[in-house]
Coordinates of C-alpha atoms in Angstrom, one line a residue:
X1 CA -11.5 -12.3 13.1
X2 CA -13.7 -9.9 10.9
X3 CA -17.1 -8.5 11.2
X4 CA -19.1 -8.8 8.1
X5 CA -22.8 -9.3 6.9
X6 CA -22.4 -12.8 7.5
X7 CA -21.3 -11.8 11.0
X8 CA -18.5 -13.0 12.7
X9 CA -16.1 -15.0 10.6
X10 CA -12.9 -16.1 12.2
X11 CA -10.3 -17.6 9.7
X12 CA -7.9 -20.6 11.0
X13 CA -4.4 -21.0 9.4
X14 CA -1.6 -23.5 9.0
X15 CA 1.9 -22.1 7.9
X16 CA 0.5 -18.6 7.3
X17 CA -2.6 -19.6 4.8
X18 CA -6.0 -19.8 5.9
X19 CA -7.3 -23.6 6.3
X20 CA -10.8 -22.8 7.4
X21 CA -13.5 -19.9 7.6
X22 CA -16.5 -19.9 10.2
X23 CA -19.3 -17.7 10.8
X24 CA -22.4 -17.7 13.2
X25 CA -25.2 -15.7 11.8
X26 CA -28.6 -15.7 12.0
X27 CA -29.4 -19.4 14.0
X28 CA -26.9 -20.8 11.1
X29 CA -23.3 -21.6 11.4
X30 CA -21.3 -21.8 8.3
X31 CA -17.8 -23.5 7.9
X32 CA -16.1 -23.2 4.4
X33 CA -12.5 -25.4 3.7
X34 CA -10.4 -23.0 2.9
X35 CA -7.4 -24.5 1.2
X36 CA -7.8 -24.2 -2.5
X37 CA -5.1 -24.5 -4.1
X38 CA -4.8 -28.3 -2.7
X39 CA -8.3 -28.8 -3.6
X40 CA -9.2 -27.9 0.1
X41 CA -7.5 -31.4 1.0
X42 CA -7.7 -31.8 4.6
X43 CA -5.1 -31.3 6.8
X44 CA -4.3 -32.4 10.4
X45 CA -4.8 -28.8 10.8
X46 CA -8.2 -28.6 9.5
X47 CA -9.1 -31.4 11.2
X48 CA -9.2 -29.7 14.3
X49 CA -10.6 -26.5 13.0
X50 CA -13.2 -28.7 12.4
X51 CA -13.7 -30.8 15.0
X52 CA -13.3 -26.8 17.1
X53 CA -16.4 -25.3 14.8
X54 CA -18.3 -28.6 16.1
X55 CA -17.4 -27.9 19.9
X56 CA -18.8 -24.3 19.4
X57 CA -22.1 -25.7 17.8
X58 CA -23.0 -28.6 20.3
X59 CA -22.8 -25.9 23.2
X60 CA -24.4 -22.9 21.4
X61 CA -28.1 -23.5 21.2
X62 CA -28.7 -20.7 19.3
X63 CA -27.5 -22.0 16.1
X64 CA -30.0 -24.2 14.3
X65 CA -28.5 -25.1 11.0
X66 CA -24.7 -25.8 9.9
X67 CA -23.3 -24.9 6.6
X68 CA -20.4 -26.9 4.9
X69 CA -18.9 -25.5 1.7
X70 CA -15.4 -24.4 0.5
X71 CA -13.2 -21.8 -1.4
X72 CA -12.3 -22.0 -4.8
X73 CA -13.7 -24.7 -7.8
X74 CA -13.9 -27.9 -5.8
X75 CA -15.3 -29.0 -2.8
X76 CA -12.8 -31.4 -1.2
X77 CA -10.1 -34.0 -2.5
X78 CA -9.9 -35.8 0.3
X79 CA -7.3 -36.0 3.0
X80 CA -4.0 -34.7 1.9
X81 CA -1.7 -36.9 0.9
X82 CA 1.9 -35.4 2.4
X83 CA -0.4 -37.1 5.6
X84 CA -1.2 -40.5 3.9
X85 CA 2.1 -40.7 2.7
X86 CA 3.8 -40.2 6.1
X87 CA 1.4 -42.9 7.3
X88 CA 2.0 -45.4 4.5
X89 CA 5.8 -45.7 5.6
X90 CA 3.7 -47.2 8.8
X91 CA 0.6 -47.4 8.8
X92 CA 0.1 -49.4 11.8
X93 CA 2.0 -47.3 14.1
X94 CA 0.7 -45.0 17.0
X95 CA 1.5 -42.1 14.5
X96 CA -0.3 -42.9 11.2
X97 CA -3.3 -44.3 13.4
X98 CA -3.5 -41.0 14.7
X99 CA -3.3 -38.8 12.0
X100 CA -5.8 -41.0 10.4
X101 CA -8.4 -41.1 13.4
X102 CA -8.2 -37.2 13.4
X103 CA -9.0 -36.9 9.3
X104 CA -12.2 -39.7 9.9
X105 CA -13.2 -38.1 13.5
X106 CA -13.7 -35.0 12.0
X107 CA -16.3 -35.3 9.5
X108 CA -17.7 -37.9 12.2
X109 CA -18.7 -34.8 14.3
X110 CA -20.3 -32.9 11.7
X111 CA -22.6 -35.9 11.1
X112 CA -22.9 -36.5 14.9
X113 CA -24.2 -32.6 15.4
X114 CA -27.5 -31.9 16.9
X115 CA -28.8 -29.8 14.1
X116 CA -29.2 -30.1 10.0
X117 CA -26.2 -30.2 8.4
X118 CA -26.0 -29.4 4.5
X119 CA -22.5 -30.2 2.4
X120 CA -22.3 -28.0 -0.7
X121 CA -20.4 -29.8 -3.0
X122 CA -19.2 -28.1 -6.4
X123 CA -16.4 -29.2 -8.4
X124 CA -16.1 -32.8 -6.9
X125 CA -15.6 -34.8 -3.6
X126 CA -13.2 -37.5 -3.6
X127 CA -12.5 -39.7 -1.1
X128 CA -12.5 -38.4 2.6
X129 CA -13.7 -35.1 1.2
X130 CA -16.9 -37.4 0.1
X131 CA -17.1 -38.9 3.5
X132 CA -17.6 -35.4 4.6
X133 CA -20.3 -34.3 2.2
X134 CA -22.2 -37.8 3.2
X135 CA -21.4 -36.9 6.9
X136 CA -24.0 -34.4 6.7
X137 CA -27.6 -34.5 6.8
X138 CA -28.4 -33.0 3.1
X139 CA -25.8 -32.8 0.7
X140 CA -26.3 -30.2 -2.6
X141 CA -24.3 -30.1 -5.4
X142 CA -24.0 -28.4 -8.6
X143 CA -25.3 -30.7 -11.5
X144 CA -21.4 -30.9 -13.2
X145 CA -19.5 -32.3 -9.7
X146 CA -18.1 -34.9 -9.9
X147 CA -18.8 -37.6 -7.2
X148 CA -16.1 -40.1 -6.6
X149 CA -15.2 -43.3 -4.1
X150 CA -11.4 -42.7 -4.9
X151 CA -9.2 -44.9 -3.0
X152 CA -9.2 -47.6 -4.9
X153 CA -7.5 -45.0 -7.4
X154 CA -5.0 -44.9 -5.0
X155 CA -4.7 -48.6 -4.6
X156 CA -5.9 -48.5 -1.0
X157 CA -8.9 -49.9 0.7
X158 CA -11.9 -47.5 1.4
X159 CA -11.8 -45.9 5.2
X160 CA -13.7 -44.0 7.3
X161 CA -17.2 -46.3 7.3
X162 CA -17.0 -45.1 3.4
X163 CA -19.6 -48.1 2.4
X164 CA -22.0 -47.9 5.4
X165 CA -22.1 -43.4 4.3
X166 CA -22.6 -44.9 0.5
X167 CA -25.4 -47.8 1.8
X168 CA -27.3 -45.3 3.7
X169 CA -28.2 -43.8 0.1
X170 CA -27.7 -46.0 -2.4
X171 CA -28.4 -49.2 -3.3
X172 CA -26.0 -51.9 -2.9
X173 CA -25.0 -51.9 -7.1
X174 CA -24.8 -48.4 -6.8
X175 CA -22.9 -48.8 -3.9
X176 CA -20.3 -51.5 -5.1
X177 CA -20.2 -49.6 -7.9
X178 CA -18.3 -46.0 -6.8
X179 CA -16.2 -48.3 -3.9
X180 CA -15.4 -51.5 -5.9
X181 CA -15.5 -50.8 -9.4
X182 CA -14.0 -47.3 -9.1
X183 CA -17.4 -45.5 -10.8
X184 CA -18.5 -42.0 -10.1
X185 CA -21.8 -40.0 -10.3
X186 CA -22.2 -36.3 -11.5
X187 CA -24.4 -34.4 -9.5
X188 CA -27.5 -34.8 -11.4
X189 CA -26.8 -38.3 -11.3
X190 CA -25.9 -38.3 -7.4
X191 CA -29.2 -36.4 -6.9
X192 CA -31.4 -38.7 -9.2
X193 CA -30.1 -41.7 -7.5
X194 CA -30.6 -40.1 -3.7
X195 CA -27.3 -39.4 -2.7
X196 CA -27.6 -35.8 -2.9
X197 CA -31.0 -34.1 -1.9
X198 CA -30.4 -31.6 -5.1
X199 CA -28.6 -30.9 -7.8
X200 CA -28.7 -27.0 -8.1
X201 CA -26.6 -24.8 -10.9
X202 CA -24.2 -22.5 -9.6
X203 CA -25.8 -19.2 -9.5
X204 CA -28.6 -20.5 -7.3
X205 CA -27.1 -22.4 -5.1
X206 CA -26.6 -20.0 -2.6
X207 CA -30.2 -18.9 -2.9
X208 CA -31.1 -22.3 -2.4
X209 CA -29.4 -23.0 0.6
X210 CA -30.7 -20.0 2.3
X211 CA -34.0 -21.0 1.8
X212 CA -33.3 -24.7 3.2
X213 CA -31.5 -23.6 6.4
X214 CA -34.4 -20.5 7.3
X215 CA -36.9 -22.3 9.3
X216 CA -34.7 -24.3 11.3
X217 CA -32.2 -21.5 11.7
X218 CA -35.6 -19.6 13.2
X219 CA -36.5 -21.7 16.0
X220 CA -33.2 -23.7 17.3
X221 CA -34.8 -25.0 20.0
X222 CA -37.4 -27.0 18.3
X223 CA -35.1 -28.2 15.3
X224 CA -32.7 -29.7 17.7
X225 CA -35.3 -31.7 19.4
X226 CA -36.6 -33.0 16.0
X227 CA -33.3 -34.3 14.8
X228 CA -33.0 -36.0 18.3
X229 CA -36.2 -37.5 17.6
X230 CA -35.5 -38.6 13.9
X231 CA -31.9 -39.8 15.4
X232 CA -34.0 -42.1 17.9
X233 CA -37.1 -43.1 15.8
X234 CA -35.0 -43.8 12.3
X235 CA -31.6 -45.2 14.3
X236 CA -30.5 -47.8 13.1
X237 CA -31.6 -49.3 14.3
X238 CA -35.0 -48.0 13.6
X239 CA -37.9 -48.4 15.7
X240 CA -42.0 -49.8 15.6
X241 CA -44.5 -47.2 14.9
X242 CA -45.7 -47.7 18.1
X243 CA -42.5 -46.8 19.5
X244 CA -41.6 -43.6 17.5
X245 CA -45.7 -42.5 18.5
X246 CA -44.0 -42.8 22.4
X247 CA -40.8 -41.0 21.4
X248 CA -42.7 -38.1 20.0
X249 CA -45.6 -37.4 22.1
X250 CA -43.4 -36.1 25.0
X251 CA -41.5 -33.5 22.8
X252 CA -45.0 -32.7 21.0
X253 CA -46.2 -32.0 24.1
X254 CA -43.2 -29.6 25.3
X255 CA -43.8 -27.5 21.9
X256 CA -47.5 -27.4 22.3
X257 CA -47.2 -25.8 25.8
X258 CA -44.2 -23.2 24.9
X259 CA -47.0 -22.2 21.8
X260 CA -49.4 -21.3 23.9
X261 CA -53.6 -21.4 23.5
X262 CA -53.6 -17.7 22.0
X263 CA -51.3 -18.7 19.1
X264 CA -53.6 -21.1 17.7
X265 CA -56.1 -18.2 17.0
X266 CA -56.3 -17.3 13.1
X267 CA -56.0 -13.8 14.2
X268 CA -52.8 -14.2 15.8
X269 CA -51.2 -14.6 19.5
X270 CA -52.9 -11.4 20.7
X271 CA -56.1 -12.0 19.9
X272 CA -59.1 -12.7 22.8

C-alpha cells in the first residue's frame, strides 16, 4: 500500500506480480487491471480483487464515482485462457462452473454498484474484458480500440449475458453482427453507434474523465440516490411517467430539505 496524489493505492498480486491497483480519492474510486503483459486477462485472482474493490465501494458512501482502466496498451482480452482451458477439459463440472461464475460475477458487480461507473478502454476489449467495459455505466475509449465479441474466435458460444450487454446499446444488426458474424467496432465507430459514450484520443482522456466523474464525486450522497432512481424508473423493466413522477418526488423532496431556503438566494447560503 502507498500513499500518492491519487491517495491511497493498494496493489493486489498473484504469484509475485501485481493483478490489480485501487485508489480512493476525492469521492472517486479507481481500479486499474494490472496484468499487462497478458493483456490484463483476468484471472481467478483478479476476480476477487474485483469483486473486493466492489465490497469497499457499496459500504463506503463517500465515494461517488468508480474508475475502471488498466496498465499497459490494451484494456482487457478477456478471461485468461490457462482458466478456460482447465474448464474445457469439463466444462460442466463443479470446478469449471466455478471458475467461470467468478470471471462473469465480477464485472456483474461493477455494473450492479450504486454509483457511475466509467470503463476506459484503449487498445481493445475482447470478450469478457468487453463484458466488463459494457458492465459499467459509461464506457470511453480511444478512437483506435478495437472493440470485439470474440468467442466465436474461439469457437465457443458467447457468456456472461454478452447479447443482453450488446442489446442494451446497439441495435439488433449491430448486435448480431460483433456476436454472430464475428465483426468489431473501433472506438469512433463504438461511440458513433452508442456503445461507447466517447471516443476521446489518448492525451485527453485522462482530462476527460476527470471532468465526467467531478460532480458526482462532489456530493455522494445525492449521486447514489439518482442512480437508484434511474435503476428503478428505466429497469427494465421501465416504468409509466406517472410512475417515475412518484419514484422521484420523495428523493426530490429529501434534497430540497438538506439544501435549505438560504441556498436558493442568488447571493449565496449566507445571505438574509
Amino acid at each position: 500500500m502507498t500513499e500518492n496524489g491519487l491517495g491511497t493505492e493498494t496493489a493486489e498480486k498473484v504469484d509475485g506480480a501485481p493483478a490489480t491497483l485501487t485508489s480512493f480519492n476525492g469521492g472517486v474510486a479507481r481500479l486499474t487491471l494490472d496484468n499487462p503483459r497478458r493483456k490484463n486477462a483476468i484471472t481467478l485472482h483478479m476476480a476477487a480483487a474485483i469483486v473486493r474493490f466492489c465490497d469497499r465501494v457499496e459500504e463506503d458512501d463517500t465515494i461517488g464515482a468508480v474508475v475502471v482502466d488498466a496498465r499497459g496498451s490494451y484494456f482487457c482480452s478477456g478471461a485468461d485462457t490457462r482458466d478456460l482451458a482447465s474448464s474445457s477439459s469439463d466444462p460442466a463440472s463443479p470446478d469449471a462452473v466455478a471458475r467461470t461464475s467468478a470471471i462473469y460475477g465480477a464485472f456483474v458487480r461493477v455494473g450492479s454498484l450504486p454509483v457511475p461507473t466509467i470503463a476506459v478502454v484503449s487498445g481493445g476489449a475482447v470478450g469478457a474484458g468487453l463484458n466488463l467495459a459494457m458492465a459499467a455505466d459509461i464506457m470511453v475509449v480511444t478512437p483506435d480500440a478495437q472493440l470485439e465479441s470474440g468467442f466465436l474466435a474461439r469457437s465457443i458460444h458467447p457468456g456472461g449475458g454478452h447479447l443482453s450487454l450488446l442489446g442494451r446499446s446497439l441495435r439488433w444488426a449491430d448486435t448480431i453482427a460483433l456476436a454472430a458474424c464475428g465483426q468489431s467496432l473501433t472506438g469512433a465507430e463504438a461511440a458513433a453507434k452508442g456503445l461507447a459514450y466517447a471516443a476521446v484520443e489518448a492525451s485527453e482522456i485522462s482530462q476527460f474523465v476527470d471532468a465526467l466523474v467531478r460532480t458526482a464525486a462532489a456530493d455522494p450522497q445525492l449521486t447514489r440516490r439518482v442512480k437508484a432512481s434511474a435503476r428503478l424508473e428505466l429497469g427494465p423493466p421501465a416504468v409509466s411517467w406517472s410512475s417515475a413522477v412518484e419514484i422521484e418526488r420523495g428523493v426530490q423532496m429529501w434534497s430540497m430539505s438538506r439544501k435549505g431556503n438560504a441556498a436558493w438566494s442568488s447571493r449565496g447560503p449566507s445571505a438574509s
